[in-house]
């Protein structure tokens, strides 16, 4: 069992720290956010993530997991240092490596000889070299080990991954990192750093493309009178296609797909390749947001000015409290620009958004609404009673951007119903 340091205690870092402790390693989690470290040391986690709080509390109790604010001599006791800091989108669409550089610089003075820096953040091809150049020591290795977890099922995904990817120009360092995961049953792909870094971006780009394809087929279904649910089941049963990520929706978003697809276009551009296909996917996703806004506008008679829209769900998907690049927020923004008033509700979002009435329940949000938009697939929205909701709205229009409702039920309660491709 190894001594590990995890830098950055966000969605990826906290999951990594707690799960590595869970499989037997001794882990120090580091962050520069003092409020976060204070809360974590009390076993309180700032994110909604199934099972993460209890693992974190259990590991804190065993003392295999500790958290500390900032960098110190304790790092010198660690053989592995995982970087799990943000890599946000820069102004030109490329990945901003500021946090990676800062973390590498802060770590440098404390690194023990033969320790391995493991880059788990999503970083462009060549970032392993960026870290090596900052550290500038022959006795320290830098390895790429991209993370594929999904928010909402991060703990499960970390402990039961489809694969573990380790990229390094030093075979021994790569094997040492792979060995950390020995107790996890998953294929391990050991490759060069550029391939490891590319795998992560290619995976996200492919998933985003698959979602956009489902949205395009949904649009086609609306034109030809087909039903997207049946069509996707029909193609998803084909093992070459697979049935995941075929659900149409309001457009993809979240903390990864938008920035990672744009970053990959930039990576390609800097390498002299025009990634036309992916540029098309990104542009198409913008159109998908507009398609949902159009559905809402059409439902209320073609003009949103002065209309009150109930927006149910704000997070980019269910089972998370992450609002980063959420399609719901993009759509809310457009609805407001076109003159609508928004009454929003989300089960995990505590802070009101600017110029949006934030309601305590979905019923409150629907009161006096001219139309209701389901923007996130929280299961509780599928349980809403159309007859009861019909009595409190001003007009009965339902736009189900996640296809989670029984359309016939809502129609029989007098609602117009618009799904995506239904
Ligand atoms: N969120 C996901 O679903 C997901 C999945 C796979 C990969 N990734 C990648 O993992 C990386 C981290 O993403 P995230 O969602 O966990 O980010 P996050 O914003 O949730 O967490 C990042 C943490 O790093 C801390 N931090 C910032 N600078 C620091 C520094 N210099 N030293 C120590 N801590 C510092 C922040 O305070 C924050 O707590 C990104 O590259 C992202 O693309 C994210």
Coordinates of C-alpha atoms in Angstrom, one line a residue, residues 84 89 133 164 166 229 250 255 264 311 333 345 365 388 416 420:
X84 CA -6.8 16.9 -9.8
X89 CA -11.5 26.7 -21.0
X133 CA 9.6 21.3 -17.2
X164 CA -7.5 2.4 -16.4
X166 CA -1.7 5.1 -17.8
X229 CA -37.7 6.2 -28.0
X250 CA -31.8 19.8 -24.4
X255 CA -18.1 20.7 -16.5
X264 CA -9.7 19.1 -28.7
X311 CA -38.1 25.6 -15.3
X333 CA -30.7 32.8 -20.3
X345 CA -36.7 24.8 -9.1
X365 CA -42.4 27.0 -9.6
X388 CA -53.0 18.8 -9.8
X416 CA -50.1 20.3 -24.9
X420 CA -37.7 15.8 -28.1

